[in-house]
Short mmCIF file of C-alpha atoms and ligand atoms in Angstrom, two decimals:
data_model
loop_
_atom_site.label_atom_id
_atom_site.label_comp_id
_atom_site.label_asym_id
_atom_site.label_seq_id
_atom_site.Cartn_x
_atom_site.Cartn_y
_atom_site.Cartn_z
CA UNK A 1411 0.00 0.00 0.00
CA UNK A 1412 1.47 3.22 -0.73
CA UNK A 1413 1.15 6.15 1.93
CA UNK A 1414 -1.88 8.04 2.05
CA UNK A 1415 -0.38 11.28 1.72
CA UNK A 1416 -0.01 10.95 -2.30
CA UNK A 1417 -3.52 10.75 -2.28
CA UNK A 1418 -4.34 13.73 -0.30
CA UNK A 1419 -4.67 17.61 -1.05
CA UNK A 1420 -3.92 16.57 -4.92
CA UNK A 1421 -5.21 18.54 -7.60
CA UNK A 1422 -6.21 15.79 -9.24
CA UNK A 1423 -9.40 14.64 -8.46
CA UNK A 1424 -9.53 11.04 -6.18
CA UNK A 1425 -11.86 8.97 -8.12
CA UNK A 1426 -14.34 7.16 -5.47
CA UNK A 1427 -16.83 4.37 -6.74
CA UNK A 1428 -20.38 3.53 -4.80
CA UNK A 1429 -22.37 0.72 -5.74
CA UNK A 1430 -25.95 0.56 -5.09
CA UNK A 1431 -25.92 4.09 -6.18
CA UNK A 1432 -29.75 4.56 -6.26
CA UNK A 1433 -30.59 2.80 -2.93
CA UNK A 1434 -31.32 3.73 0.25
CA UNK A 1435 -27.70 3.87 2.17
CA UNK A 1436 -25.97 5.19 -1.10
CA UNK A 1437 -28.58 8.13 -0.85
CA UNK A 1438 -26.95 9.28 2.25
CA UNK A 1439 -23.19 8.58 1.54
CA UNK A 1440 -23.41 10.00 -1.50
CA UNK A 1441 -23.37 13.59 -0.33
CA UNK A 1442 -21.12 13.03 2.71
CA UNK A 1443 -18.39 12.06 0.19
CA UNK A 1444 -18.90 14.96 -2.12
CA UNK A 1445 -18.59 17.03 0.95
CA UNK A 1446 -15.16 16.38 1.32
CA UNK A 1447 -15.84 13.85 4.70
CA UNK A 1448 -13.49 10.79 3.51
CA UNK A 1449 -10.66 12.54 1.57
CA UNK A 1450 -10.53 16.07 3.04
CA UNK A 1451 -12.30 19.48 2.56
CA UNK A 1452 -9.21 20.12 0.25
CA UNK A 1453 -9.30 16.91 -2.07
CA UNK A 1454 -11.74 17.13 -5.61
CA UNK A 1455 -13.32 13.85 -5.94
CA UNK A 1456 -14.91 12.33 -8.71
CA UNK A 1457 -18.59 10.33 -7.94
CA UNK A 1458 -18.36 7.07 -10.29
CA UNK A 1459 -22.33 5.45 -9.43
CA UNK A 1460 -22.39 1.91 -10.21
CA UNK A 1461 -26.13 0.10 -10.64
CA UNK A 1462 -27.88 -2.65 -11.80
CA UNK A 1463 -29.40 -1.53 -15.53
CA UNK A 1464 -32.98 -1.62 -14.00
CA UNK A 1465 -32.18 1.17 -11.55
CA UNK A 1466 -29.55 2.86 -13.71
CA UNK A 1467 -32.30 5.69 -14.58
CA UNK A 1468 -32.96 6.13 -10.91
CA UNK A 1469 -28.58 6.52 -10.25
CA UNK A 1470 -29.12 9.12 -12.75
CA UNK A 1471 -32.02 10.90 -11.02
CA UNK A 1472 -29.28 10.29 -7.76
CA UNK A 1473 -26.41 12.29 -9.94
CA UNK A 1474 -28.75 14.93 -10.72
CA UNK A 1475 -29.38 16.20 -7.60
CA UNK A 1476 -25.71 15.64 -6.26
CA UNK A 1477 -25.23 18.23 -9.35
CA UNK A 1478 -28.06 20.42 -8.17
CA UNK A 1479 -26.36 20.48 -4.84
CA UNK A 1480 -23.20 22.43 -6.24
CA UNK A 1481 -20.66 21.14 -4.33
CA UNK A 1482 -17.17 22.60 -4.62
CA UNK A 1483 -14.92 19.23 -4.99
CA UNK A 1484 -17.24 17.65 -7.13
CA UNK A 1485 -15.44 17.35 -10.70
CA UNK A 1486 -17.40 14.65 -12.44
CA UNK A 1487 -19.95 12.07 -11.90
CA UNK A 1488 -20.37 9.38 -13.89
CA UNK A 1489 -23.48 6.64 -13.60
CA UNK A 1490 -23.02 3.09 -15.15
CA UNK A 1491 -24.41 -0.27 -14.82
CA UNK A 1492 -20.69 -1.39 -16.14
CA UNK A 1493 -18.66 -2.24 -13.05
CA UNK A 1494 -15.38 -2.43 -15.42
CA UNK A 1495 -16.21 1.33 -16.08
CA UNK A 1496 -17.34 2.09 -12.36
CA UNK A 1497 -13.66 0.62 -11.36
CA UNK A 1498 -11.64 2.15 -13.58
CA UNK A 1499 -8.40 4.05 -11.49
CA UNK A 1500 -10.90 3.93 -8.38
CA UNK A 1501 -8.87 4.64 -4.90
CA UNK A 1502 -11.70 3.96 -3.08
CA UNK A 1503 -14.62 1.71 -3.23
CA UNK A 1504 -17.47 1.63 -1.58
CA UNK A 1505 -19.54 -1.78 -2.03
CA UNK A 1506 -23.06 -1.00 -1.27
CA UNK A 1507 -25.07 -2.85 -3.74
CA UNK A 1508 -26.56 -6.05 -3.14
CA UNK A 1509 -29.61 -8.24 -3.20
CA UNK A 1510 -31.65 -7.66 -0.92
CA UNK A 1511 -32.97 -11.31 1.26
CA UNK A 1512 -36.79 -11.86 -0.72
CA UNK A 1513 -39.47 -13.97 1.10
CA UNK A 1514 -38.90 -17.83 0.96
CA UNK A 1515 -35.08 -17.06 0.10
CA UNK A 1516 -32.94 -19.06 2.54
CA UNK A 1517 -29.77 -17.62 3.86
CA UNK A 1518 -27.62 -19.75 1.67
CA UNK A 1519 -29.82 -18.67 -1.31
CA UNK A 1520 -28.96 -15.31 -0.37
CA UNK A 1521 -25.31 -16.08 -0.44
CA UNK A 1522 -25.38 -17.13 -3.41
CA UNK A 1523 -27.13 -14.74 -4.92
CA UNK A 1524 -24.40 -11.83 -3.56
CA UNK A 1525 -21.70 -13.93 -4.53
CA UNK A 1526 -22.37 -13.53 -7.99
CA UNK A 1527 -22.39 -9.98 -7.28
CA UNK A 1528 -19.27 -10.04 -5.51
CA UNK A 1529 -17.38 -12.32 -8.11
CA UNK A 1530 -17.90 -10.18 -11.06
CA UNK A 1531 -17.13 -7.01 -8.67
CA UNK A 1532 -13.87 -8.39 -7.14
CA UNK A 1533 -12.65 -9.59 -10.60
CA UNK A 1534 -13.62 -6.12 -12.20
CA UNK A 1535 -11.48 -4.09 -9.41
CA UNK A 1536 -8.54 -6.47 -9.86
CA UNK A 1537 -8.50 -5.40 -13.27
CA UNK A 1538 -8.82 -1.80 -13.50
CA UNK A 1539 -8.72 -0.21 -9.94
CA UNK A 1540 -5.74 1.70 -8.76
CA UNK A 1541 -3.09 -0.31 -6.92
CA UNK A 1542 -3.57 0.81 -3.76
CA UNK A 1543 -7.70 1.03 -4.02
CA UNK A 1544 -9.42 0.22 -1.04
CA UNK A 1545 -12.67 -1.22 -0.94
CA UNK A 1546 -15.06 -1.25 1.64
CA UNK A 1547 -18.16 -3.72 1.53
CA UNK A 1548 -21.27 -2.86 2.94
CA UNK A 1549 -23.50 -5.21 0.99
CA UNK A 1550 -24.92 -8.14 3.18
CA UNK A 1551 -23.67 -10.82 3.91
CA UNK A 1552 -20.48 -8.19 4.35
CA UNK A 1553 -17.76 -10.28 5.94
CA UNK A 1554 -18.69 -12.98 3.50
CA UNK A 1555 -18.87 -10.53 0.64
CA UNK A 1556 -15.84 -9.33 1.18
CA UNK A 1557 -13.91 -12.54 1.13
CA UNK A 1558 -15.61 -13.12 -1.96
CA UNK A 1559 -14.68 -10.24 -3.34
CA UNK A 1560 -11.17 -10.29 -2.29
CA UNK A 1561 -10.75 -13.78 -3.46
CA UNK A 1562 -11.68 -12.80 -6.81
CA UNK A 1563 -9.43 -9.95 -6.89
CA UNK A 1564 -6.08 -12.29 -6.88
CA UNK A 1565 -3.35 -8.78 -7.84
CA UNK A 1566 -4.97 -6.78 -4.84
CA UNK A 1567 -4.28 -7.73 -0.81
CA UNK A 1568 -6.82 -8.95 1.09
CA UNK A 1569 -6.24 -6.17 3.28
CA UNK A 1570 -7.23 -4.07 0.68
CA UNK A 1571 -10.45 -5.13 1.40
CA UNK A 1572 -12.86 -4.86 4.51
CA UNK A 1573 -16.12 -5.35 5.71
CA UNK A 1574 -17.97 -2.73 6.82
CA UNK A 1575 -18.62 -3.44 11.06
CA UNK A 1576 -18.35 0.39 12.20
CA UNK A 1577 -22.01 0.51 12.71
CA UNK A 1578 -22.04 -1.89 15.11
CA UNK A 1579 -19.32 -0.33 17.19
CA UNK A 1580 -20.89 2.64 16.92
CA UNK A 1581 -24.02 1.47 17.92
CA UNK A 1582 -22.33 0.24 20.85
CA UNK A 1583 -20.70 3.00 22.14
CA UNK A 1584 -23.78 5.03 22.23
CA UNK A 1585 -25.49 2.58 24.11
CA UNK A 1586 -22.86 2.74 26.43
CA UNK A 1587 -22.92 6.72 26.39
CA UNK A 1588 -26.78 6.93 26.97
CA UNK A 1589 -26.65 4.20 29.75
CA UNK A 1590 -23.45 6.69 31.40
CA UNK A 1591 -24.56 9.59 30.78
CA UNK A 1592 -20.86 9.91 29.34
CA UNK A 1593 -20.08 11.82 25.85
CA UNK A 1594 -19.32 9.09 22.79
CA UNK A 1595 -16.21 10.87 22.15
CA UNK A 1596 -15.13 9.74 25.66
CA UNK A 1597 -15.08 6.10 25.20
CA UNK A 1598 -11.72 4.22 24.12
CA UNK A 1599 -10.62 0.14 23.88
CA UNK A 1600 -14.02 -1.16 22.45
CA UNK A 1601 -14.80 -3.65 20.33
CA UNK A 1602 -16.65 -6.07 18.11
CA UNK A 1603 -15.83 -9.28 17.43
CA UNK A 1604 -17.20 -11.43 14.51
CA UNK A 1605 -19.56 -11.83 11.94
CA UNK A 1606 -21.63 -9.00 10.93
CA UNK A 1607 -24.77 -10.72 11.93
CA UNK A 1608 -26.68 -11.31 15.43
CA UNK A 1609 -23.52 -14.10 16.63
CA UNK A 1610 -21.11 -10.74 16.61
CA UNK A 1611 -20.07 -10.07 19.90
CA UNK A 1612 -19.99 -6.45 21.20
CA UNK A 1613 -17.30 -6.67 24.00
CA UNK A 1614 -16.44 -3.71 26.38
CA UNK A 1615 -14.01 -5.73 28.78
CA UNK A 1616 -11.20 -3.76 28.06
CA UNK A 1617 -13.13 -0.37 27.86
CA UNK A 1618 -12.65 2.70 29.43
CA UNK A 1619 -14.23 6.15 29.55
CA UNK A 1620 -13.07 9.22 30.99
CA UNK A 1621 -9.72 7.13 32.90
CA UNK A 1622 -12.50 4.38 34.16
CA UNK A 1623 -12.88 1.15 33.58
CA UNK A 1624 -16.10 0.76 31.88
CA UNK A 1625 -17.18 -3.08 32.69
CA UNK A 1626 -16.85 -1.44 36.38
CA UNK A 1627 -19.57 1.29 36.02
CA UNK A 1628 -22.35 -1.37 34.24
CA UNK A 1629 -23.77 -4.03 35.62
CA UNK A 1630 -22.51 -7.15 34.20
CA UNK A 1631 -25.92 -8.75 33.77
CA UNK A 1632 -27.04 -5.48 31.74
CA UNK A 1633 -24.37 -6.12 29.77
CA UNK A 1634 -25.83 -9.57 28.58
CA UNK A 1635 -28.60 -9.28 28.47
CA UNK A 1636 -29.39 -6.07 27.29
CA UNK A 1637 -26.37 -4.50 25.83
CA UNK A 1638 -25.19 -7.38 23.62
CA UNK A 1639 -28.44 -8.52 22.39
CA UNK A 1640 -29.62 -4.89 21.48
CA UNK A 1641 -26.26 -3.79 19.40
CA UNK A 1642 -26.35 -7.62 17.64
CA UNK A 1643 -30.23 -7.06 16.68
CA UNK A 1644 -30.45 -2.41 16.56
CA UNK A 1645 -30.87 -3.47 12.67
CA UNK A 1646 -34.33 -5.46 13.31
CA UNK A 1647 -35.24 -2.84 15.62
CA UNK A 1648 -34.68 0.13 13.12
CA UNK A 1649 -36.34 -1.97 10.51
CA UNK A 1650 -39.37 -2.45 13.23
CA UNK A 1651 -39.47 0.84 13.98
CA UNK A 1652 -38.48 2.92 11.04
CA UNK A 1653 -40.13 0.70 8.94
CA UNK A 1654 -37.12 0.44 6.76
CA UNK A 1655 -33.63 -0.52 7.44
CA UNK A 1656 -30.54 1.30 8.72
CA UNK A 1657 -29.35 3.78 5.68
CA UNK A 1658 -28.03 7.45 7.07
CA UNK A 1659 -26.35 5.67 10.06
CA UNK A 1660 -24.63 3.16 7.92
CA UNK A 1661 -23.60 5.51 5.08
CA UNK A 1662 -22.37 7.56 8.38
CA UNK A 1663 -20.46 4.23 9.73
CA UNK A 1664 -19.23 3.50 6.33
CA UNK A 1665 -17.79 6.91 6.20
CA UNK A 1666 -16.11 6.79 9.55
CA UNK A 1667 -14.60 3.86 8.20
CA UNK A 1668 -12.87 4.80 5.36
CA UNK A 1669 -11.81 7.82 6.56
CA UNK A 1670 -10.21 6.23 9.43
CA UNK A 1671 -8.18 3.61 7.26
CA UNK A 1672 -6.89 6.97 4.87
CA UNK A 1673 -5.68 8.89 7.46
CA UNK A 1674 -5.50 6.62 10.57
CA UNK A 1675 -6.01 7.36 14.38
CA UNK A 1676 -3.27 9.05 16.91
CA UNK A 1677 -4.15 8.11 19.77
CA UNK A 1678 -3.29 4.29 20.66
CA UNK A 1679 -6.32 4.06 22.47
CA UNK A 1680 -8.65 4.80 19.97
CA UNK A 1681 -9.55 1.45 19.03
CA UNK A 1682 -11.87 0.53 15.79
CA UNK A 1683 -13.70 -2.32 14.59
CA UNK A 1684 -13.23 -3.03 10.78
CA UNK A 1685 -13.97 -6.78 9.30
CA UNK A 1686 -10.18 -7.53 8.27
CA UNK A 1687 -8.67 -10.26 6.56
CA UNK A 1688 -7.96 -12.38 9.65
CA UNK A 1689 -3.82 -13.18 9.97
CA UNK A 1690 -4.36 -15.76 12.47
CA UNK A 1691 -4.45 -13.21 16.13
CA UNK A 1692 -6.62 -14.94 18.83
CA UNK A 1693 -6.92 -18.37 17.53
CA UNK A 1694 -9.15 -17.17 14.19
CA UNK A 1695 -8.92 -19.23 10.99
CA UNK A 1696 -6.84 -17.00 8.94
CA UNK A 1697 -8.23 -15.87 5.90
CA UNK A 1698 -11.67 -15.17 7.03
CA UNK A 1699 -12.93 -11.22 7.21
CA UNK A 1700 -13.43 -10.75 10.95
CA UNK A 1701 -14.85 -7.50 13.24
CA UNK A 1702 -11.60 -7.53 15.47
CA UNK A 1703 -10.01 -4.70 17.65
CA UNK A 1704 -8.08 -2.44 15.57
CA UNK A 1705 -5.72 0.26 15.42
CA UNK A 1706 -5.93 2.69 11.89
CA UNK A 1707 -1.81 3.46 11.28
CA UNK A 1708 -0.44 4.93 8.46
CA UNK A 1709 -3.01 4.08 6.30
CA UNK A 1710 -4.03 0.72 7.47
CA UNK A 1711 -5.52 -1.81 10.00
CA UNK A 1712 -3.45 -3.22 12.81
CA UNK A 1713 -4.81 -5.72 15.10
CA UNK A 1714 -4.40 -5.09 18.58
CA UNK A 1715 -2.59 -7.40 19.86
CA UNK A 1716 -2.19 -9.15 23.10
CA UNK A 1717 -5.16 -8.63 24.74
CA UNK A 1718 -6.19 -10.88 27.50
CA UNK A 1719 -9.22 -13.36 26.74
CA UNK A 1720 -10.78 -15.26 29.06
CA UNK A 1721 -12.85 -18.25 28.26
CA UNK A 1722 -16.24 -17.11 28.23
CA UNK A 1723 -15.21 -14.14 25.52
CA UNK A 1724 -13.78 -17.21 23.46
CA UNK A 1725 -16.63 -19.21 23.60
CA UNK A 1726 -18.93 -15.52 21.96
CA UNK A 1727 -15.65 -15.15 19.45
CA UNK A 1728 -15.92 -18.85 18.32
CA UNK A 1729 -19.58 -18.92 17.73
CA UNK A 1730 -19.28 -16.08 15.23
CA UNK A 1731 -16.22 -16.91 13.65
CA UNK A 1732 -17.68 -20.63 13.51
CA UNK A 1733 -20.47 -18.87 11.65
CA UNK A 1734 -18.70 -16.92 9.35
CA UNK A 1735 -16.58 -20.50 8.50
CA UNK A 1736 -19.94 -22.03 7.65
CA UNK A 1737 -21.05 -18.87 5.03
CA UNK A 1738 -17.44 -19.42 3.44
CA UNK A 1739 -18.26 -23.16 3.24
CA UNK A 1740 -21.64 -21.84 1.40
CA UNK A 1741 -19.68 -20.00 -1.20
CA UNK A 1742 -16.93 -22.34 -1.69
CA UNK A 1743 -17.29 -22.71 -5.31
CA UNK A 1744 -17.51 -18.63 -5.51
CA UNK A 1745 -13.52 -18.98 -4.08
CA UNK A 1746 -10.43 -18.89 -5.75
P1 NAX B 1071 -31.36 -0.75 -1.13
O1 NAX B 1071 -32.13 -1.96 -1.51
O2 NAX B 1071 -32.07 0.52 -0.84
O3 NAX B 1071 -30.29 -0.43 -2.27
C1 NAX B 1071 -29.47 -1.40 -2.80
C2 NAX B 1071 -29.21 -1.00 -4.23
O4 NAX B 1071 -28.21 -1.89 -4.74
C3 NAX B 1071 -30.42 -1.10 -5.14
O5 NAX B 1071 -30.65 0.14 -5.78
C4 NAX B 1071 -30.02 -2.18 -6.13
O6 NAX B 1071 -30.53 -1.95 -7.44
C5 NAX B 1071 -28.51 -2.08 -6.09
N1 NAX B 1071 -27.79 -3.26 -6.58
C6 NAX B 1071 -28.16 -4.56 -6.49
N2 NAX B 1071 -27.27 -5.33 -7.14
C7 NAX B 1071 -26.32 -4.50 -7.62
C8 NAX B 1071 -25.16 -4.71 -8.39
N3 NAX B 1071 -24.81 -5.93 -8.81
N4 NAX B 1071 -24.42 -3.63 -8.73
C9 NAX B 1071 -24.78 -2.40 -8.34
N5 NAX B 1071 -25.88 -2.14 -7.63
C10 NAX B 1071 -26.64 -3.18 -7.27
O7 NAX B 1071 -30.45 -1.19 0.10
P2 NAX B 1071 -29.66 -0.28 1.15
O8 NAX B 1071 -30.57 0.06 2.26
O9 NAX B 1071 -28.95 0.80 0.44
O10 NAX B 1071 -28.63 -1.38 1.72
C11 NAX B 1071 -27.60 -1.90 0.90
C12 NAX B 1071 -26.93 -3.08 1.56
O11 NAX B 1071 -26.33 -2.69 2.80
C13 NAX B 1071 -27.88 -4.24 1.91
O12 NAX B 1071 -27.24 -5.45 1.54
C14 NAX B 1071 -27.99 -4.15 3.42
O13 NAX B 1071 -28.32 -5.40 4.00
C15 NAX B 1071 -26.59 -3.70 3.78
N6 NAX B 1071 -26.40 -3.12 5.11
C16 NAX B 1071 -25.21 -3.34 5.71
C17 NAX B 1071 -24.90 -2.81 6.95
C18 NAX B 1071 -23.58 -3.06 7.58
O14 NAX B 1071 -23.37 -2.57 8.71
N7 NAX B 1071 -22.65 -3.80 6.99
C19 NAX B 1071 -25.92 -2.00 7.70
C20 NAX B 1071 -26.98 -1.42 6.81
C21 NAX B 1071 -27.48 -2.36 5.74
O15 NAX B 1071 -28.35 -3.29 6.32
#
């Protein structure tokens, strides 16, 4: 991976691809990038929109009104239902797009289904993205998706690639802040372990907020049995009570993310959770893309390493990595 700095304050515009350009999540992110929120208030990006053909009139509804909104670092937006020409000398990539779960559909049909999806998009950025691209899948099954992707994509790293698990850290540290009564920005050391999915396990024992140790200021049954249960399931709960899913606080989580893994972190103990290619830490298979404790340095992930985990943590790790071995079993054929 090169440094990030060749990337930032250029003249030359970044060129940034979105998939799933006319849905829901895409609607939201859209406009945070052209703001300047991933590469910099200083950095002219260019919007590539990638879509299916059915919805490529609807991306290009989506450009129009990015155009009517006038924004300074905005130099061209392109729409396409070609991902070979949505790819094409990307630096980052944002994989939104996917197919959504229809009634009847069972979770491997599903996977399947995406994998295609994936496939086609992995081999597409191995072709014609920059070098150092990175992408950043938000498309469910993400952890899944993104070893699909990755696999397909055999010139590129796997670190290259991530799956998008900032929403669920997020959504964990403001339940911790509202429970507190402590500011978000307060909160340091927490993370989320696993799949992407209700087995993830949101884990605050090595937390700390404001120079205290968190697990010391909650009760440890509210952690089970409220905390865990409501971060693994907020995205049934905003479906329930929204009446549709989770878009402007994913496009927000998805943004977080990648501007966190340009321009990394200072401070040590501002851990993130980003679904990384696993290199083995903690006892996970390697090669699966795992929510783990992380550290954004010079432009990319670090685990943190060395953390004390006691048996009962192992047991909530296992049964989501164990989870995420049985979707790559799913798309085995999908792997190269
Ligand atoms: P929408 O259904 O509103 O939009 C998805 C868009 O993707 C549609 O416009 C569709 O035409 C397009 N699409 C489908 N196949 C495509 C392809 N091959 N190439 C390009 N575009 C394609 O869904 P939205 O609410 O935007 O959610 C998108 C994805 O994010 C879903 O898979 C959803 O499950 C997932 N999420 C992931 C989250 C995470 O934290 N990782 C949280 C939010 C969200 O649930």
């Amino acid at each position: 991976m090169s440094t990030p700095e060749n990337l930032l304050n250029s003249a030359e515009p970044v060129k940034i691809a979105v998939t799933g350009a006319a849905g829901n999540i895409a609607y939201s992110l859209l406009w945070r990038i052209a703001a300047g929120e991933v590469y910099g208030p200083n950095q002219p990006v260019q919007l590539n929109l990638l879509e299916i053909e059915q919805a490529e009139q609807a991306a290009r509804g989506v450009a129009m009104e990015l155009l009517d909104s006038a924004f300074p670092l905005v130099t061209d937006i392109k729409v396409t239902s070609e991902p070979r020409e949505a790819f094409e000398d990307v630096s980052a990539a944002f994989l939104v797009g996917a197919q959504p779960r229809k009634k009847g559909m069972e979770r491997a049909d599903l996977l399947t289904a995406n994998g295609a999806i994936f496939t086609e998009q992995g081999a597409a950025l191995n072709d014609v993205a920059r070098r150092t691209v990175r992408v950043l899948v938000v498309g469910n099954p993400a952890n899944t998706n993104a070893l699909i992707a990755s696999s397909n994509a055999p010139d590129l790293a796997p670190q290259q690639f991530n799956a998008l698990m900032r929403l669920d850290h997020n959504r964990t540290v403001s339940q911790l802040s509202a429970k507190l009564g402590i500011p978000v920005a307060d909160f340091a050391q927490i993370a989320v372990w696993g799949n992407h999915s209700a087995s993830q396990f949101p884990d605050i024992s090595y937390a700390t907020a404001q120079g205290k140790n968190v697990a010391e200021l909650v009760d440890a049954t509210w952690v089970q049995d409220y905390l865990i249960p409501t971060v693994a399931k907020r995205g049934a709960e905003i479906i329930e009570v929204r009446g549709s899913s989770s878009a402007a606080s994913a496009a927000s989580a998805s943004i977080d993310h990648m501007r966190d893994w340009i321009h990394g972190i200072e401070d040590p103990a501002a851990w993130r959770t980003a679904g990384i290619y696993s290199d083995g830490s903690y006892g996970i298979e390697e090669g699966l893309f795992v929510g783990l404790p992380t550290r954004a340095v010079g432009g990319a992930w670090e685990v943190v390493t060395g953390l004390d985990v006691t048996d009962a943590q192992q047991e909530r790790i296992q049964a989501s990595v164990d989870e995420l071995k049985a979707e790559r079993d799913m798309v085995a054929d999908l792997l190269k």
